Amino acid sequence: MALLFKDQSKLSAYRDRRFPGTQDDFEYALQASTTVYIGNLSFYTTEEQVYELFSRAGEIKKIIMGLDKNTKTPCGFCFVLYYSREDAEDAVKYISGTILDDRPIRVDFDWGFQEGRQWGRGRSGGQVRDEYRTDYDPDILLKIVNAGRQKLDLVKRELKLARQKYTHKGGYGKLVQKE
Ligand code: GTA
């Protein structure tokens, strides 16, 4: 496959280790693709918000939210598929670095979406880079707090049900079913 331009080293610093082809194939795909990758998204940014911002660069064919492979919830990235190459280039040129939900987002050229690429590849289910992060990230902290709250709600519900069904008899520790 021939390269369209000689030096494409500036197109993207990212190399997908799962790309099924040679470095030349990868670079060719980066030049021809109408897909962009968005990184550093808030876990709480919705597809509608992404649509609203990215349709400023051109008509969008599809948006694919990146998901944690365990929880199936957004984990900070997505793919935007345009109809035209020019629109994808404009998204990289003009939207990268803008603030969305208080975070500077990163828009990168992408070689093209394929089924499976929507899942985080980190061991915990999210993105690999989140596992190396040493700084404080309010999004991740909020996710942990919310997960804790959900578990607490679950425990409270179980306790309430147990109280309706059982009663103490002969001191604590001995539970008997209510009649
Ligand atoms: N176009 O920048 C990108 C990009 N990123 C970061 C992810 N994707 C991207 N696409 C474009 N540009 O479909 C895509 C992936 C996949 C999806 C989720 O998003 O192609 P991921 O982020 O969970 O996993 O992908 P990915 O991309 O394979 O991880 P990454 O960041 O390249 O890391 C690869 C390896 O580098 C890791 O195995 C790790 O050993 C090492 N590494 C990564 N970050 C660090 C770090 N901070 N310190 C040390 N080592 C690190």
Short mmCIF file of C-alpha atoms and ligand atoms in Angstrom, two decimals:
data_model
loop_
_atom_site.label_atom_id
_atom_site.label_comp_id
_atom_site.label_asym_id
_atom_site.label_seq_id
_atom_site.Cartn_x
_atom_site.Cartn_y
_atom_site.Cartn_z
CA MET A 1 0.00 0.00 0.00
CA ALA A 2 1.51 3.35 -0.99
CA LEU A 3 1.73 6.26 1.41
CA LEU A 4 -0.05 9.42 0.35
CA PHE A 5 2.63 11.69 1.82
CA LYS A 6 6.29 11.06 2.60
CA ASP A 7 6.44 12.22 6.21
CA GLN A 8 3.41 11.39 8.28
CA SER A 9 5.22 11.23 11.61
CA LYS A 10 3.27 14.27 12.79
CA LEU A 11 -0.20 12.81 12.20
CA SER A 12 -0.39 10.94 15.50
CA ALA A 13 2.00 10.04 18.29
CA TYR A 14 -0.19 7.06 19.11
CA ARG A 15 0.49 3.62 17.66
CA ASP A 16 -2.19 0.96 18.14
CA ARG A 17 -0.37 -2.25 18.97
CA ARG A 18 -3.44 -4.21 17.93
CA PHE A 19 -3.52 -2.78 14.40
CA PRO A 20 -3.57 -5.78 12.05
CA GLY A 21 -0.95 -4.66 9.53
CA THR A 22 2.43 -3.09 8.90
CA GLN A 23 3.57 0.38 9.98
CA ASP A 24 2.99 1.57 6.39
CA ASP A 25 -0.55 0.17 6.41
CA PHE A 26 -1.14 1.93 9.73
CA GLU A 27 0.10 5.27 8.44
CA TYR A 28 -1.92 4.92 5.26
CA ALA A 29 -5.06 4.20 7.28
CA LEU A 30 -4.38 7.27 9.48
CA GLN A 31 -4.20 9.47 6.38
CA ALA A 32 -7.31 8.12 4.72
CA SER A 33 -9.61 7.54 7.70
CA THR A 34 -12.58 9.76 8.57
CA THR A 35 -12.51 8.66 12.22
CA VAL A 36 -11.08 10.59 15.15
CA TYR A 37 -10.34 9.44 18.70
CA ILE A 38 -11.22 11.65 21.65
CA GLY A 39 -9.24 11.21 24.86
CA ASN A 40 -9.35 12.75 28.34
CA LEU A 41 -13.15 12.80 28.30
CA SER A 42 -15.02 13.03 31.56
CA PHE A 43 -16.71 9.75 32.53
CA TYR A 44 -19.89 11.82 32.78
CA THR A 45 -19.84 13.39 29.31
CA THR A 46 -22.74 12.10 27.25
CA GLU A 47 -22.96 11.10 23.60
CA GLU A 48 -25.29 14.09 23.09
CA GLN A 49 -22.62 16.50 24.37
CA VAL A 50 -20.01 14.93 22.10
CA TYR A 51 -22.44 15.20 19.18
CA GLU A 52 -23.13 18.85 19.93
CA LEU A 53 -19.44 19.79 20.03
CA PHE A 54 -18.10 17.62 17.20
CA SER A 55 -20.85 18.39 14.69
CA ARG A 56 -19.32 21.87 14.55
CA ALA A 57 -16.56 20.33 12.41
CA GLY A 58 -18.98 18.54 10.08
CA GLU A 59 -21.74 16.00 9.70
CA ILE A 60 -21.27 13.01 12.00
CA LYS A 61 -21.95 9.45 10.83
CA LYS A 62 -21.61 7.78 14.21
CA ILE A 63 -20.31 8.21 17.75
CA ILE A 64 -18.97 5.25 19.70
CA MET A 65 -18.42 5.78 23.40
CA GLY A 66 -15.44 4.01 24.97
CA LEU A 67 -16.57 1.71 27.74
CA ASP A 68 -15.03 -0.01 30.72
CA LYS A 69 -15.07 -3.66 29.71
CA ASN A 70 -16.19 -4.80 33.16
CA THR A 71 -18.76 -2.21 34.18
CA LYS A 72 -19.86 -1.27 30.62
CA THR A 73 -19.86 2.39 31.65
CA PRO A 74 -18.02 5.28 29.90
CA CYS A 75 -14.32 5.35 30.81
CA GLY A 76 -12.97 8.53 29.23
CA PHE A 77 -12.67 8.12 25.47
CA CYS A 78 -14.76 7.83 22.33
CA PHE A 79 -14.59 7.63 18.55
CA VAL A 80 -16.31 10.09 16.23
CA LEU A 81 -16.89 8.90 12.67
CA TYR A 82 -17.35 11.61 10.04
CA TYR A 83 -18.43 11.26 6.41
CA SER A 84 -15.57 13.37 5.12
CA ARG A 85 -11.83 13.43 5.70
CA GLU A 86 -11.79 17.21 5.72
CA ASP A 87 -14.22 17.29 8.65
CA ALA A 88 -12.06 14.81 10.62
CA GLU A 89 -9.03 17.05 9.98
CA ASP A 90 -10.97 20.10 11.17
CA ALA A 91 -11.94 18.27 14.38
CA VAL A 92 -8.26 17.55 15.11
CA LYS A 93 -7.22 21.08 14.16
CA TYR A 94 -9.91 23.11 15.91
CA ILE A 95 -11.53 21.00 18.64
CA SER A 96 -8.49 19.35 20.21
CA GLY A 97 -7.59 21.16 23.43
CA THR A 98 -11.03 22.66 23.98
CA ILE A 99 -12.69 22.20 27.35
CA LEU A 100 -15.59 19.80 27.65
CA ASP A 101 -17.07 19.17 31.10
CA ASP A 102 -14.10 21.00 32.69
CA ARG A 103 -11.49 18.84 30.90
CA PRO A 104 -9.19 19.69 28.01
CA ILE A 105 -10.02 16.96 25.50
CA ARG A 106 -7.52 15.46 23.06
CA VAL A 107 -8.59 14.81 19.49
CA ASP A 108 -6.37 12.44 17.56
CA PHE A 109 -6.45 10.90 14.10
CA ASP A 110 -7.52 7.30 14.22
CA TRP A 111 -6.97 4.41 11.82
CA GLY A 112 -10.70 3.48 11.83
CA PHE A 113 -13.14 1.91 14.21
CA GLN A 114 -13.53 -1.86 14.42
CA GLU A 115 -15.77 -3.88 16.72
CA GLY A 116 -13.96 -4.40 20.02
CA ARG A 117 -12.07 -1.12 19.98
CA GLN A 118 -14.72 0.51 22.19
CA TRP A 119 -13.51 -1.42 25.24
CA GLY A 120 -10.84 -0.17 27.65
CA ARG A 121 -7.78 -2.41 27.49
CA GLY A 122 -6.55 -1.86 31.02
CA ARG A 123 -6.45 -4.76 33.48
CA SER A 124 -9.11 -3.06 35.62
CA GLY A 125 -11.42 -2.65 32.61
CA GLY A 126 -10.79 1.05 31.89
CA GLN A 127 -8.10 2.73 29.82
CA VAL A 128 -4.50 1.60 30.12
CA ARG A 129 -3.23 5.11 30.89
CA ASP A 130 -5.53 5.46 33.90
CA GLU A 131 -3.62 2.62 35.52
CA TYR A 132 -0.39 4.62 35.38
CA ARG A 133 -1.92 7.85 36.61
CA THR A 134 -0.40 9.20 39.80
CA ASP A 135 -2.23 12.53 39.92
CA TYR A 136 -5.57 13.13 41.50
CA ASP A 137 -8.52 12.73 39.12
CA PRO A 138 -11.91 13.91 40.43
CA ASP A 139 -13.73 11.75 37.84
CA ILE A 140 -12.19 8.52 39.06
CA LEU A 141 -12.66 9.52 42.67
CA LEU A 142 -16.34 10.25 42.01
CA LYS A 143 -16.75 6.89 40.31
CA ILE A 144 -15.33 5.13 43.37
CA VAL A 145 -17.53 7.15 45.74
CA ASN A 146 -20.64 6.41 43.63
CA ALA A 147 -19.80 2.70 43.48
CA GLY A 148 -19.45 2.76 47.28
CA ARG A 149 -22.79 4.55 47.63
CA GLN A 150 -24.51 1.98 45.42
CA LYS A 151 -23.11 -0.86 47.52
CA LEU A 152 -24.19 0.90 50.70
CA ASP A 153 -27.72 1.34 49.31
CA LEU A 154 -27.77 -2.37 48.48
CA VAL A 155 -26.69 -3.31 52.00
CA LYS A 156 -29.33 -0.97 53.50
CA ARG A 157 -32.04 -2.53 51.33
CA GLU A 158 -31.00 -6.04 52.37
CA LEU A 159 -30.99 -4.98 56.03
CA LYS A 160 -34.47 -3.51 55.70
CA LEU A 161 -35.76 -6.72 54.12
CA ALA A 162 -34.07 -8.79 56.81
CA ARG A 163 -35.68 -6.65 59.55
CA GLN A 164 -39.10 -7.27 57.99
CA LYS A 165 -38.51 -11.03 57.91
CA TYR A 166 -36.50 -11.75 61.05
CA THR A 167 -36.43 -10.75 64.67
CA HIS A 168 -33.99 -11.18 67.55
CA LYS A 169 -34.72 -13.81 70.13
CA GLY A 170 -32.84 -14.42 73.30
CA GLY A 171 -30.25 -11.73 72.79
CA TYR A 172 -28.32 -10.48 69.80
CA GLY A 173 -26.88 -12.98 67.40
CA LYS A 174 -29.96 -15.21 67.39
CA LEU A 175 -32.34 -14.42 64.56
CA VAL A 176 -35.66 -16.11 64.05
CA GLN A 177 -38.16 -15.73 61.26
CA LYS A 178 -41.18 -13.56 62.08
CA GLU A 179 -44.52 -15.30 61.98
N1 GTA B 1 -6.31 7.08 17.72
O1 GTA B 1 -4.10 8.25 21.55
C1 GTA B 1 -4.88 7.48 20.99
C2 GTA B 1 -5.51 6.35 21.63
N2 GTA B 1 -5.45 5.84 22.90
C3 GTA B 1 -4.65 6.33 24.01
C4 GTA B 1 -6.27 4.77 22.96
N3 GTA B 1 -6.85 4.57 21.76
C5 GTA B 1 -6.40 5.54 20.91
N4 GTA B 1 -6.67 5.78 19.61
C6 GTA B 1 -6.07 6.83 19.00
N5 GTA B 1 -5.20 7.65 19.67
O2 GTA B 1 -9.31 1.12 20.74
C7 GTA B 1 -7.84 3.55 21.46
C8 GTA B 1 -7.28 2.14 21.43
C9 GTA B 1 -8.47 1.30 21.83
C10 GTA B 1 -9.19 2.20 22.85
C11 GTA B 1 -8.87 1.88 24.31
O3 GTA B 1 -8.78 3.52 22.54
O4 GTA B 1 -6.78 1.78 20.14
P1 GTA B 1 -6.66 1.89 25.82
O5 GTA B 1 -6.31 3.30 26.01
O6 GTA B 1 -7.37 1.21 26.93
O7 GTA B 1 -5.41 0.98 25.47
O8 GTA B 1 -7.47 1.72 24.43
P2 GTA B 1 -4.14 1.29 24.54
O9 GTA B 1 -4.44 2.36 23.57
O10 GTA B 1 -3.69 0.01 23.98
O11 GTA B 1 -3.10 1.85 25.63
P3 GTA B 1 -1.80 2.75 25.48
O12 GTA B 1 -2.05 4.04 26.18
O13 GTA B 1 -1.36 2.78 24.06
O14 GTA B 1 -0.74 1.89 26.30
C12 GTA B 1 -0.02 0.83 25.69
C13 GTA B 1 1.08 0.28 26.59
O15 GTA B 1 1.96 1.33 26.98
C14 GTA B 1 0.55 -0.33 27.86
O16 GTA B 1 0.45 -1.73 27.77
C15 GTA B 1 1.53 0.08 28.93
O17 GTA B 1 2.46 -0.96 29.15
C16 GTA B 1 2.24 1.25 28.36
N6 GTA B 1 1.87 2.53 28.99
C17 GTA B 1 0.78 3.30 28.74
N7 GTA B 1 0.76 4.41 29.50
C18 GTA B 1 1.89 4.35 30.25
C19 GTA B 1 2.46 5.22 31.25
N8 GTA B 1 1.87 6.36 31.62
N9 GTA B 1 3.64 4.82 31.82
C20 GTA B 1 4.25 3.68 31.45
N10 GTA B 1 3.78 2.83 30.52
C21 GTA B 1 2.61 3.15 29.93
#
